[in-house]
């Protein structure tokens, strides 16, 4: 064939291919990589596929060439030897974006949500977290695959599944996705999601109320137990004992257990050995900081969900700026959304730069954030001396700055809890751990705290 094929035929062909690809990818993957893609040309056994940005181009080239080749064979009568991917804005912007398939999926989701929402308190499951809207990339592939396998055959493959990794990287999301999928596929299963802190509180409360038997019944009769942030069980001896028995009971009955933690089991301090060894029985999967490509994919996805329109330069710019935490990435997007709504104008790279100005400084400054610098800046900010903040005095005007210092040492200087303890004149690492955890929680709703931390970071 020497003549180029006409456009409507090409569109039809691509539609068929996308229809099939949609079936084998998640919604997130599909939207990220295929939306806006199109066939530019087909001639002389060679097909050229346009992608809406350079990253999609590379991604499709690397991950989907074979699949597309196979599908071309199925839908095109003549042999095609070569596929070329190229960056090209789609002139026919709406040719697949508004297709029935995507809008159907949206309706499907929104139809289900009220019903799902009603069940949150019962199981602790939040329908917002699904496998479908989890973007898979370097850094989380293993954890995703393990979580998916567990959700497909609960209690049979990896037990327990232990997922660990830094803050805001999707541990809770994956764990909840396991619960949500099992709930959807096997509605008769009893699923319980609980934070470790709540587990501890429930346990203590049950002792006080003389209702330990009820507590045991609650936790030992579920089919799937999801316990989030298990690191908080460190040093809690009686809770560990209780959890040990809960674990055994469930495990022996082939009930699925999923745990998340900010570090691997071996690094959990003050953990009983018998519990440690059980945590290591099944599958241990880590989640690492996503690479740029994955961050871009996540960003594109979330922006689309929120209805924020970003060009590819802006996406790359934001993804380069926010590196360590997907939650932070979401925070930025919310800021942008607010801006877009208030000003009723599309976002340009220029105004994104302005909106994020402060945060860029923070990111650039990170390189200079040595422990000594942080110490100095916290002291200067609160007008106290280094001796005071490092002392054991527990007056209020010192406790707060000290907690902030711990938080910064952990999150900015990447210090471990024991190292922070040492830096603070030999304080116990569990004290540090709790101080950091407390601030990490509070920072989301305590504006004063957030500002204090931001200002100190900026001055560094
Ligand atoms: P963690 O429990 O590890 O601290 P979360 O699961 O709470 O982190 O994730 C923080 C936020 O980032 C959540 O809103 C989550 O949906 C989102 N998130 C993290 N990783 C991904 C991903 N790969 N794809 C989509 N969203 C993600
Ligand atoms: Mg979490």
Short mmCIF file of C-alpha atoms and ligand atoms in Angstrom, two decimals:
data_model
loop_
_atom_site.label_atom_id
_atom_site.label_comp_id
_atom_site.label_asym_id
_atom_site.label_seq_id
_atom_site.Cartn_x
_atom_site.Cartn_y
_atom_site.Cartn_z
CA UNK A 1 0.00 0.00 0.00
CA UNK A 2 1.51 3.27 -1.03
CA UNK A 3 -1.27 5.78 -0.55
CA UNK A 4 -2.03 7.23 2.85
CA UNK A 5 -5.26 5.92 4.31
CA UNK A 6 -8.05 8.42 4.90
CA UNK A 7 -8.60 9.97 8.31
CA UNK A 8 -11.98 8.52 9.15
CA UNK A 9 -10.69 5.00 8.58
CA UNK A 10 -7.73 5.72 10.81
CA UNK A 11 -9.94 7.09 13.53
CA UNK A 12 -12.12 4.03 13.37
CA UNK A 13 -9.06 1.79 13.61
CA UNK A 14 -7.67 3.64 16.62
CA UNK A 15 -11.04 3.56 18.32
CA UNK A 16 -11.14 -0.21 18.02
CA UNK A 17 -7.64 -0.53 19.38
CA UNK A 18 -8.30 1.80 22.28
CA UNK A 19 -11.48 -0.10 23.06
CA UNK A 20 -9.40 -3.22 23.61
CA UNK A 21 -6.62 -1.48 25.48
CA UNK A 22 -9.17 -0.03 27.82
CA UNK A 23 -10.14 -3.53 28.84
CA UNK A 24 -6.63 -4.50 29.83
CA UNK A 25 -5.55 -1.32 31.61
CA UNK A 26 -6.85 0.45 34.70
CA UNK A 27 -8.84 3.62 34.27
CA UNK A 28 -5.93 5.63 35.61
CA UNK A 29 -3.43 4.07 33.26
CA UNK A 30 -5.72 4.44 30.30
CA UNK A 31 -6.55 8.07 30.93
CA UNK A 32 -2.96 8.95 31.60
CA UNK A 33 -1.33 7.39 28.62
CA UNK A 34 -3.96 7.04 25.95
CA UNK A 35 -6.20 10.03 26.28
CA UNK A 36 -5.54 12.38 23.37
CA UNK A 37 -3.58 9.78 21.44
CA UNK A 38 -4.40 9.34 17.76
CA UNK A 39 -3.15 7.90 14.51
CA UNK A 40 -1.41 10.50 12.41
CA UNK A 41 -0.60 8.48 9.38
CA UNK A 42 -0.53 4.98 7.95
CA UNK A 43 1.42 4.31 4.83
CA UNK A 44 3.98 1.91 3.47
CA UNK A 45 3.62 -0.61 6.27
CA UNK A 46 4.33 2.08 8.75
CA UNK A 47 1.98 3.68 11.24
CA UNK A 48 2.58 6.93 13.12
CA UNK A 49 0.82 7.44 16.42
CA UNK A 50 0.60 10.89 17.97
CA UNK A 51 0.69 11.31 21.73
CA UNK A 52 -0.36 14.42 23.70
CA UNK A 53 3.01 14.76 25.43
CA UNK A 54 6.55 13.50 25.31
CA UNK A 55 6.18 11.26 28.33
CA UNK A 56 3.23 9.41 26.91
CA UNK A 57 5.31 8.91 23.81
CA UNK A 58 8.13 7.23 25.70
CA UNK A 59 5.77 5.26 27.89
CA UNK A 60 3.74 3.88 25.00
CA UNK A 61 6.89 3.06 23.08
CA UNK A 62 8.32 1.09 25.96
CA UNK A 63 5.26 -0.57 27.38
CA UNK A 64 2.66 -0.86 24.66
CA UNK A 65 4.42 -1.40 21.34
CA UNK A 66 3.81 -5.15 21.33
CA UNK A 67 0.21 -4.84 22.42
CA UNK A 68 -0.53 -2.29 19.75
CA UNK A 69 1.21 -4.41 17.14
CA UNK A 70 -0.99 -7.37 18.00
CA UNK A 71 -4.12 -5.30 17.89
CA UNK A 72 -3.15 -3.80 14.56
CA UNK A 73 -2.92 -7.31 13.20
CA UNK A 74 -6.41 -7.96 14.43
CA UNK A 75 -8.02 -4.80 13.11
CA UNK A 76 -6.03 -3.98 9.99
CA UNK A 77 -5.96 -6.30 7.00
CA UNK A 78 -2.46 -5.42 5.85
CA UNK A 79 0.76 -6.07 7.59
CA UNK A 80 2.31 -3.19 9.52
CA UNK A 81 5.99 -3.48 10.22
CA UNK A 82 6.81 -0.36 12.03
CA UNK A 83 5.14 1.77 14.69
CA UNK A 84 6.39 5.27 15.26
CA UNK A 85 5.30 7.30 18.26
CA UNK A 86 5.55 11.01 18.09
CA UNK A 87 4.53 13.96 20.20
CA UNK A 88 1.65 15.73 18.53
CA UNK A 89 -1.30 17.68 19.84
CA UNK A 90 -4.52 16.13 18.70
CA UNK A 91 -6.35 18.34 16.23
CA UNK A 92 -9.45 16.29 16.87
CA UNK A 93 -9.29 16.87 20.61
CA UNK A 94 -12.61 15.21 21.29
CA UNK A 95 -12.19 12.12 19.20
CA UNK A 96 -11.78 9.72 22.06
CA UNK A 97 -12.00 11.86 25.14
CA UNK A 98 -15.73 12.04 25.00
CA UNK A 99 -16.27 8.52 23.86
CA UNK A 100 -19.02 6.47 25.37
CA UNK A 101 -16.75 4.13 27.15
CA UNK A 102 -15.19 6.75 29.36
CA UNK A 103 -18.41 8.49 30.21
CA UNK A 104 -20.03 5.14 30.96
CA UNK A 105 -17.30 4.40 33.45
CA UNK A 106 -17.82 7.74 35.12
CA UNK A 107 -21.55 7.09 35.53
CA UNK A 108 -20.88 3.68 36.85
CA UNK A 109 -18.62 5.08 39.51
CA UNK A 110 -20.91 7.87 40.57
CA UNK A 111 -23.87 5.52 40.75
CA UNK A 112 -22.08 3.39 43.22
CA UNK A 113 -20.61 5.97 45.47
CA UNK A 114 -23.57 6.95 47.67
CA UNK A 115 -24.09 3.34 48.56
CA UNK A 116 -20.41 2.83 49.22
CA UNK A 117 -20.16 5.94 51.28
CA UNK A 118 -22.85 4.71 53.60
CA UNK A 119 -20.64 1.82 54.60
CA UNK A 120 -17.54 3.77 55.59
CA UNK A 121 -18.11 3.78 59.34
CA UNK A 122 -18.85 0.09 59.47
CA UNK A 123 -15.70 -1.17 57.80
CA UNK A 124 -13.50 1.88 57.92
CA UNK A 125 -13.30 1.69 54.14
CA UNK A 126 -13.23 4.79 52.01
CA UNK A 127 -14.47 4.18 48.45
CA UNK A 128 -12.13 6.93 47.23
CA UNK A 129 -9.20 4.51 47.32
CA UNK A 130 -9.30 1.93 44.56
CA UNK A 131 -6.86 0.04 42.36
CA UNK A 132 -8.45 1.75 39.40
CA UNK A 133 -7.28 5.19 40.42
CA UNK A 134 -3.89 4.13 41.70
CA UNK A 135 -1.19 5.01 39.20
CA UNK A 136 1.38 2.27 38.88
CA UNK A 137 4.96 3.19 38.15
CA UNK A 138 8.49 2.67 39.26
CA UNK A 139 8.59 2.68 43.03
CA UNK A 140 5.17 1.18 43.68
CA UNK A 141 4.91 -1.62 41.13
CA UNK A 142 5.73 -4.39 43.56
CA UNK A 143 3.41 -3.19 46.30
CA UNK A 144 0.63 -2.72 43.78
CA UNK A 145 1.06 -6.22 42.34
CA UNK A 146 1.15 -7.78 45.79
CA UNK A 147 -1.91 -5.86 46.96
CA UNK A 148 -3.79 -6.82 43.81
CA UNK A 149 -2.87 -10.47 44.26
CA UNK A 150 -4.11 -10.40 47.84
CA UNK A 151 -7.36 -8.72 46.82
CA UNK A 152 -7.87 -11.36 44.10
CA UNK A 153 -7.40 -14.28 46.48
CA UNK A 154 -7.65 -13.12 50.08
CA UNK A 155 -6.00 -15.40 52.63
CA UNK A 156 -4.47 -17.62 50.00
CA UNK A 157 -1.37 -16.00 48.58
CA UNK A 158 0.54 -13.59 50.75
CA UNK A 159 -0.32 -13.62 54.39
CA UNK A 160 0.33 -11.24 55.92
CA UNK A 161 1.01 -8.63 53.29
CA UNK A 162 3.29 -6.04 54.81
CA UNK A 163 3.59 -2.77 52.87
CA UNK A 164 6.10 -0.19 54.00
CA UNK A 165 7.35 3.16 52.78
CA UNK A 166 7.55 6.90 53.46
CA UNK A 167 4.75 9.31 54.20
CA UNK A 168 2.22 10.06 51.49
CA UNK A 169 3.34 7.42 49.02
CA UNK A 170 0.11 5.44 48.82
CA UNK A 171 0.29 2.80 51.55
CA UNK A 172 -3.14 3.56 52.93
CA UNK A 173 -4.48 3.89 49.41
CA UNK A 174 -3.33 0.38 48.45
CA UNK A 175 -4.49 -1.16 51.69
CA UNK A 176 -7.92 0.40 51.32
CA UNK A 177 -8.02 -0.71 47.69
CA UNK A 178 -7.57 -4.29 48.86
CA UNK A 179 -10.54 -3.87 51.19
CA UNK A 180 -12.70 -2.15 48.60
CA UNK A 181 -12.08 -4.76 45.96
CA UNK A 182 -12.80 -7.66 48.27
CA UNK A 183 -15.93 -5.96 49.46
CA UNK A 184 -17.10 -5.51 45.89
CA UNK A 185 -16.29 -9.05 44.77
CA UNK A 186 -17.11 -10.96 47.92
CA UNK A 187 -19.75 -8.93 49.75
CA UNK A 188 -20.25 -11.61 52.37
CA UNK A 189 -16.70 -11.15 53.68
CA UNK A 190 -16.26 -9.20 56.84
CA UNK A 191 -13.57 -6.60 56.32
CA UNK A 192 -12.15 -4.33 58.95
CA UNK A 193 -9.81 -1.42 58.36
CA UNK A 194 -8.29 0.15 61.44
CA UNK A 195 -5.44 2.47 62.26
CA UNK A 196 -3.01 1.05 64.79
CA UNK A 197 -3.70 3.98 67.08
CA UNK A 198 -7.37 3.12 67.12
CA UNK A 199 -6.57 -0.52 67.73
CA UNK A 200 -4.48 0.47 70.72
CA UNK A 201 -7.16 2.81 72.05
CA UNK A 202 -9.89 0.24 71.56
CA UNK A 203 -7.84 -2.28 73.44
CA UNK A 204 -7.09 0.01 76.37
CA UNK A 205 -10.71 1.07 76.51
CA UNK A 206 -11.89 -2.52 76.54
CA UNK A 207 -9.66 -3.24 79.52
CA UNK A 208 -11.03 -0.25 81.37
CA UNK A 209 -14.59 -1.19 80.52
CA UNK A 210 -14.11 -4.83 81.31
CA UNK A 211 -15.09 -5.74 77.80
CA UNK A 212 -11.99 -7.47 76.52
CA UNK A 213 -14.02 -10.41 75.28
CA UNK A 214 -16.06 -8.16 73.10
CA UNK A 215 -12.85 -6.60 71.79
CA UNK A 216 -11.49 -10.04 70.95
CA UNK A 217 -14.66 -11.02 69.19
CA UNK A 218 -14.61 -7.89 67.12
CA UNK A 219 -11.11 -8.43 65.78
CA UNK A 220 -10.88 -12.18 65.68
CA UNK A 221 -14.01 -12.82 63.67
CA UNK A 222 -13.21 -10.83 60.56
CA UNK A 223 -12.20 -12.29 57.21
CA UNK A 224 -9.87 -9.47 56.29
CA UNK A 225 -8.04 -7.33 58.80
CA UNK A 226 -6.30 -4.19 57.53
CA UNK A 227 -4.11 -2.52 60.13
CA UNK A 228 -2.59 0.79 59.09
CA UNK A 229 0.66 2.26 60.45
CA UNK A 230 1.65 -0.72 62.56
CA UNK A 231 4.86 1.10 63.57
CA UNK A 232 2.84 2.72 66.34
CA UNK A 233 2.64 -0.61 68.12
CA UNK A 234 6.34 -0.20 68.98
CA UNK A 235 6.84 -0.27 72.71
CA UNK A 236 3.18 -1.07 73.44
CA UNK A 237 3.71 -4.38 75.13
CA UNK A 238 0.23 -5.40 76.14
CA UNK A 239 -1.23 -4.34 72.81
CA UNK A 240 1.47 -6.35 71.05
CA UNK A 241 0.50 -9.38 73.10
CA UNK A 242 -3.14 -8.95 72.16
CA UNK A 243 -2.31 -8.35 68.52
CA UNK A 244 -0.15 -11.46 68.51
CA UNK A 245 -3.14 -13.59 69.51
CA UNK A 246 -5.44 -11.84 67.08
CA UNK A 247 -2.90 -12.45 64.34
CA UNK A 248 -2.59 -16.14 65.15
CA UNK A 249 -6.29 -16.72 65.30
CA UNK A 250 -6.85 -15.07 61.95
CA UNK A 251 -3.83 -16.62 60.33
CA UNK A 252 -4.75 -20.14 61.38
CA UNK A 253 -8.15 -19.70 59.85
CA UNK A 254 -6.71 -18.43 56.56
CA UNK A 255 -8.03 -14.96 57.11
CA UNK A 256 -6.18 -12.23 55.29
CA UNK A 257 -4.05 -9.73 57.19
CA UNK A 258 -2.58 -6.61 55.61
CA UNK A 259 -0.26 -4.28 57.50
CA UNK A 260 1.37 -1.01 56.59
CA UNK A 261 4.31 0.68 58.23
CA UNK A 262 6.71 3.52 57.65
CA UNK A 263 9.65 1.10 57.83
CA UNK A 264 10.37 -2.61 57.32
CA UNK A 265 9.56 -5.05 60.14
CA UNK A 266 13.21 -5.43 61.12
CA UNK A 267 13.49 -1.71 61.82
CA UNK A 268 10.47 -1.59 64.09
CA UNK A 269 11.92 -0.77 67.46
CA UNK A 270 10.72 -2.40 70.65
CA UNK A 271 8.82 -5.09 68.83
CA UNK A 272 8.52 -8.57 70.30
CA UNK A 273 10.45 -11.12 68.29
CA UNK A 274 7.55 -13.47 67.87
CA UNK A 275 5.54 -10.65 66.32
CA UNK A 276 8.45 -9.59 64.13
CA UNK A 277 8.82 -13.09 62.77
CA UNK A 278 5.11 -13.22 61.95
CA UNK A 279 5.28 -9.93 60.10
CA UNK A 280 7.96 -11.53 57.97
CA UNK A 281 6.01 -14.67 57.16
CA UNK A 282 4.19 -13.45 54.12
CA UNK A 283 5.12 -10.85 51.61
CA UNK A 284 6.99 -7.65 52.36
CA UNK A 285 6.65 -4.97 49.70
CA UNK A 286 8.10 -1.51 49.81
CA UNK A 287 6.90 1.67 48.18
CA UNK A 288 9.63 4.07 47.18
CA UNK A 289 9.47 7.67 46.07
CA UNK A 290 8.02 7.70 42.57
CA UNK A 291 10.24 8.71 39.67
CA UNK A 292 9.45 11.74 37.55
CA UNK A 293 7.52 9.77 34.98
CA UNK A 294 5.24 8.28 37.60
CA UNK A 295 4.74 11.63 39.30
CA UNK A 296 3.71 13.09 35.99
CA UNK A 297 1.22 10.31 35.47
CA UNK A 298 -0.24 10.76 38.95
CA UNK A 299 -0.43 14.50 38.46
CA UNK A 300 -2.18 14.25 35.11
CA UNK A 301 -4.66 11.90 36.61
CA UNK A 302 -5.49 13.93 39.66
CA UNK A 303 -5.64 17.15 37.67
CA UNK A 304 -8.12 15.56 35.35
CA UNK A 305 -10.24 14.26 38.22
CA UNK A 306 -10.39 17.70 39.74
CA UNK A 307 -11.08 19.39 36.43
CA UNK A 308 -7.83 21.35 36.37
CA UNK A 309 -6.47 22.05 32.95
CA UNK A 310 -2.69 21.93 32.78
CA UNK A 311 -0.45 21.98 29.76
CA UNK A 312 2.40 19.52 29.65
CA UNK A 313 5.05 22.10 30.56
CA UNK A 314 3.17 22.89 33.74
CA UNK A 315 2.73 19.24 34.59
CA UNK A 316 6.44 18.61 34.24
CA UNK A 317 7.24 21.73 36.22
CA UNK A 318 5.05 20.72 39.17
CA UNK A 319 6.19 17.11 39.09
CA UNK A 320 9.79 18.23 39.25
CA UNK A 321 9.07 20.46 42.18
CA UNK A 322 7.19 18.03 44.39
CA UNK A 323 9.26 14.93 44.70
CA UNK A 324 8.72 13.10 47.92
CA UNK A 325 5.09 12.97 48.71
CA UNK A 326 1.97 12.42 46.63
CA UNK A 327 -0.17 13.97 49.31
CA UNK A 328 1.79 17.19 48.87
CA UNK A 329 1.22 16.95 45.16
CA UNK A 330 -2.52 16.79 45.82
CA UNK A 331 -2.22 19.78 48.12
CA UNK A 332 -0.71 21.83 45.32
CA UNK A 333 -3.41 20.78 42.93
CA UNK A 334 -6.07 21.94 45.35
CA UNK A 335 -4.37 25.30 45.51
CA UNK A 336 -4.36 25.50 41.73
CA UNK A 337 -8.00 24.49 41.58
CA UNK A 338 -8.91 27.29 43.97
CA UNK A 339 -6.96 29.75 41.86
CA UNK A 340 -8.59 28.55 38.68
CA UNK A 341 -12.05 28.86 40.19
CA UNK A 342 -11.52 32.25 41.76
CA UNK A 343 -9.91 33.85 38.74
CA UNK A 344 -11.87 31.93 36.20
CA UNK A 345 -8.83 31.76 33.92
CA UNK A 346 -6.84 28.81 32.71
CA UNK A 347 -3.59 28.21 34.51
CA UNK A 348 -0.42 29.15 32.72
CA UNK A 349 3.05 28.08 33.65
CA UNK A 350 3.68 31.71 34.62
CA UNK A 351 0.93 31.92 37.21
CA UNK A 352 1.68 28.44 38.47
CA UNK A 353 5.19 29.65 39.16
CA UNK A 354 3.78 32.57 41.12
CA UNK A 355 1.28 30.48 43.07
CA UNK A 356 3.96 28.02 44.01
CA UNK A 357 6.70 30.53 44.49
CA UNK A 358 7.09 29.91 48.17
CA UNK A 359 7.18 26.20 47.81
CA UNK A 360 9.90 26.29 45.22
CA UNK A 361 12.10 28.10 47.65
CA UNK A 362 11.38 25.38 50.15
CA UNK A 363 12.40 22.70 47.73
CA UNK A 364 15.57 24.41 46.65
CA UNK A 365 16.47 25.15 50.20
CA UNK A 366 16.20 21.50 51.10
CA UNK A 367 19.76 20.89 50.11
CA UNK A 368 21.01 23.19 52.86
CA UNK A 369 18.87 21.70 55.55
CA UNK A 370 21.53 20.20 57.75
CA UNK A 371 20.59 19.25 61.32
CA UNK A 372 22.71 22.07 62.67
CA UNK A 373 21.02 24.58 60.37
CA UNK A 374 17.61 23.35 61.36
CA UNK A 375 18.50 23.62 65.02
CA UNK A 376 19.73 27.18 64.56
CA UNK A 377 16.68 28.22 62.59
CA UNK A 378 14.19 26.75 65.03
CA UNK A 379 16.00 28.50 67.90
CA UNK A 380 16.09 31.79 66.05
CA UNK A 381 12.44 31.56 65.12
CA UNK A 382 11.28 30.89 68.67
CA UNK A 383 13.93 33.05 70.25
CA UNK A 384 15.36 30.34 72.46
CA UNK A 385 18.88 29.03 72.87
CA UNK A 386 20.25 25.73 71.58
CA UNK A 387 20.94 24.67 75.17
CA UNK A 388 17.32 25.23 76.08
CA UNK A 389 15.87 23.28 73.19
CA UNK A 390 18.29 20.40 73.74
CA UNK A 391 17.67 20.36 77.49
CA UNK A 392 15.28 17.98 79.24
CA UNK A 393 13.10 20.82 80.51
CA UNK A 394 9.52 20.17 79.56
CA UNK A 395 8.00 23.63 79.79
CA UNK A 396 5.50 24.47 77.11
CA UNK A 397 7.56 27.14 75.40
CA UNK A 398 10.28 24.55 74.78
CA UNK A 399 8.19 21.47 74.04
CA UNK A 400 6.55 22.91 70.94
CA UNK A 401 9.80 24.11 69.28
CA UNK A 402 11.39 20.78 70.17
CA UNK A 403 8.60 18.89 68.46
CA UNK A 404 8.99 21.03 65.37
CA UNK A 405 12.72 20.40 65.38
CA UNK A 406 12.08 16.64 65.51
CA UNK A 407 9.61 16.94 62.68
CA UNK A 408 12.08 18.87 60.53
CA UNK A 409 14.95 16.53 61.30
CA UNK A 410 12.81 13.63 60.19
CA UNK A 411 11.20 15.14 57.14
CA UNK A 412 13.83 17.54 55.87
CA UNK A 413 17.12 16.06 56.99
CA UNK A 414 15.90 12.46 56.69
CA UNK A 415 17.20 11.60 60.14
CA UNK A 416 16.04 8.30 61.69
CA UNK A 417 14.23 8.38 65.03
CA UNK A 418 17.19 7.01 66.97
CA UNK A 419 19.49 9.53 65.28
CA UNK A 420 17.16 12.37 66.26
CA UNK A 421 17.10 11.02 69.82
CA UNK A 422 20.87 11.13 69.88
CA UNK A 423 20.95 14.62 68.41
CA UNK A 424 18.58 15.76 71.16
CA UNK A 425 20.91 14.71 73.97
CA UNK A 426 19.97 11.05 74.10
CA UNK A 427 16.19 11.18 74.11
CA UNK A 428 14.27 7.95 73.66
CA UNK A 429 13.41 7.28 70.02
CA UNK A 430 9.79 6.38 70.77
CA UNK A 431 9.27 9.81 72.28
CA UNK A 432 10.61 11.29 69.06
CA UNK A 433 8.45 9.00 66.97
CA UNK A 434 5.33 10.16 68.78
CA UNK A 435 6.28 13.82 68.56
CA UNK A 436 6.80 13.54 64.80
CA UNK A 437 3.63 11.51 64.27
CA UNK A 438 1.65 14.04 66.28
CA UNK A 439 2.80 16.96 64.15
CA UNK A 440 2.38 15.04 60.92
CA UNK A 441 -1.25 14.60 61.82
CA UNK A 442 -1.82 18.07 63.16
CA UNK A 443 -0.23 19.87 60.27
CA UNK A 444 -3.29 19.13 58.13
CA UNK A 445 -5.68 21.09 60.28
CA UNK A 446 -3.52 23.39 62.40
CA UNK A 447 -2.80 26.46 60.32
CA UNK A 448 -0.50 28.03 62.90
CA UNK A 449 1.68 24.94 63.01
CA UNK A 450 1.83 24.75 59.24
CA UNK A 451 2.92 28.36 59.02
CA UNK A 452 5.56 27.98 61.71
CA UNK A 453 7.06 25.04 59.89
CA UNK A 454 6.90 26.69 56.48
CA UNK A 455 8.55 29.85 57.76
CA UNK A 456 11.37 27.95 59.41
CA UNK A 457 11.92 25.92 56.27
CA UNK A 458 11.97 29.05 54.13
CA UNK A 459 14.50 30.73 56.37
CA UNK A 460 16.83 27.75 56.05
P1 LIG B 1 0.54 6.90 52.96
O1 LIG B 1 -0.49 6.04 53.61
O2 LIG B 1 1.65 6.11 52.35
O3 LIG B 1 1.06 8.00 53.84
P2 LIG B 1 -1.65 7.64 51.26
O4 LIG B 1 -2.10 6.30 50.82
O5 LIG B 1 -2.49 8.32 52.28
O6 LIG B 1 -0.12 7.62 51.73
O7 LIG B 1 -1.49 8.56 49.97
C1 LIG B 1 -1.48 9.98 50.02
C2 LIG B 1 -2.33 10.52 48.89
O8 LIG B 1 -1.68 10.30 47.66
C3 LIG B 1 -3.68 9.84 48.78
O9 LIG B 1 -4.66 10.78 48.46
C4 LIG B 1 -3.50 8.84 47.67
O10 LIG B 1 -4.71 8.61 47.00
C5 LIG B 1 -2.49 9.53 46.79
N1 LIG B 1 -1.61 8.59 46.08
C6 LIG B 1 -0.45 8.07 46.51
N2 LIG B 1 0.10 7.28 45.59
C7 LIG B 1 -0.73 7.30 44.52
C8 LIG B 1 -0.71 6.68 43.23
N3 LIG B 1 0.29 5.89 42.86
N4 LIG B 1 -1.73 6.94 42.39
C9 LIG B 1 -2.72 7.76 42.75
N5 LIG B 1 -2.81 8.37 43.94
C10 LIG B 1 -1.82 8.16 44.84
MG1 LIG B 2 -1.24 6.13 55.54
#
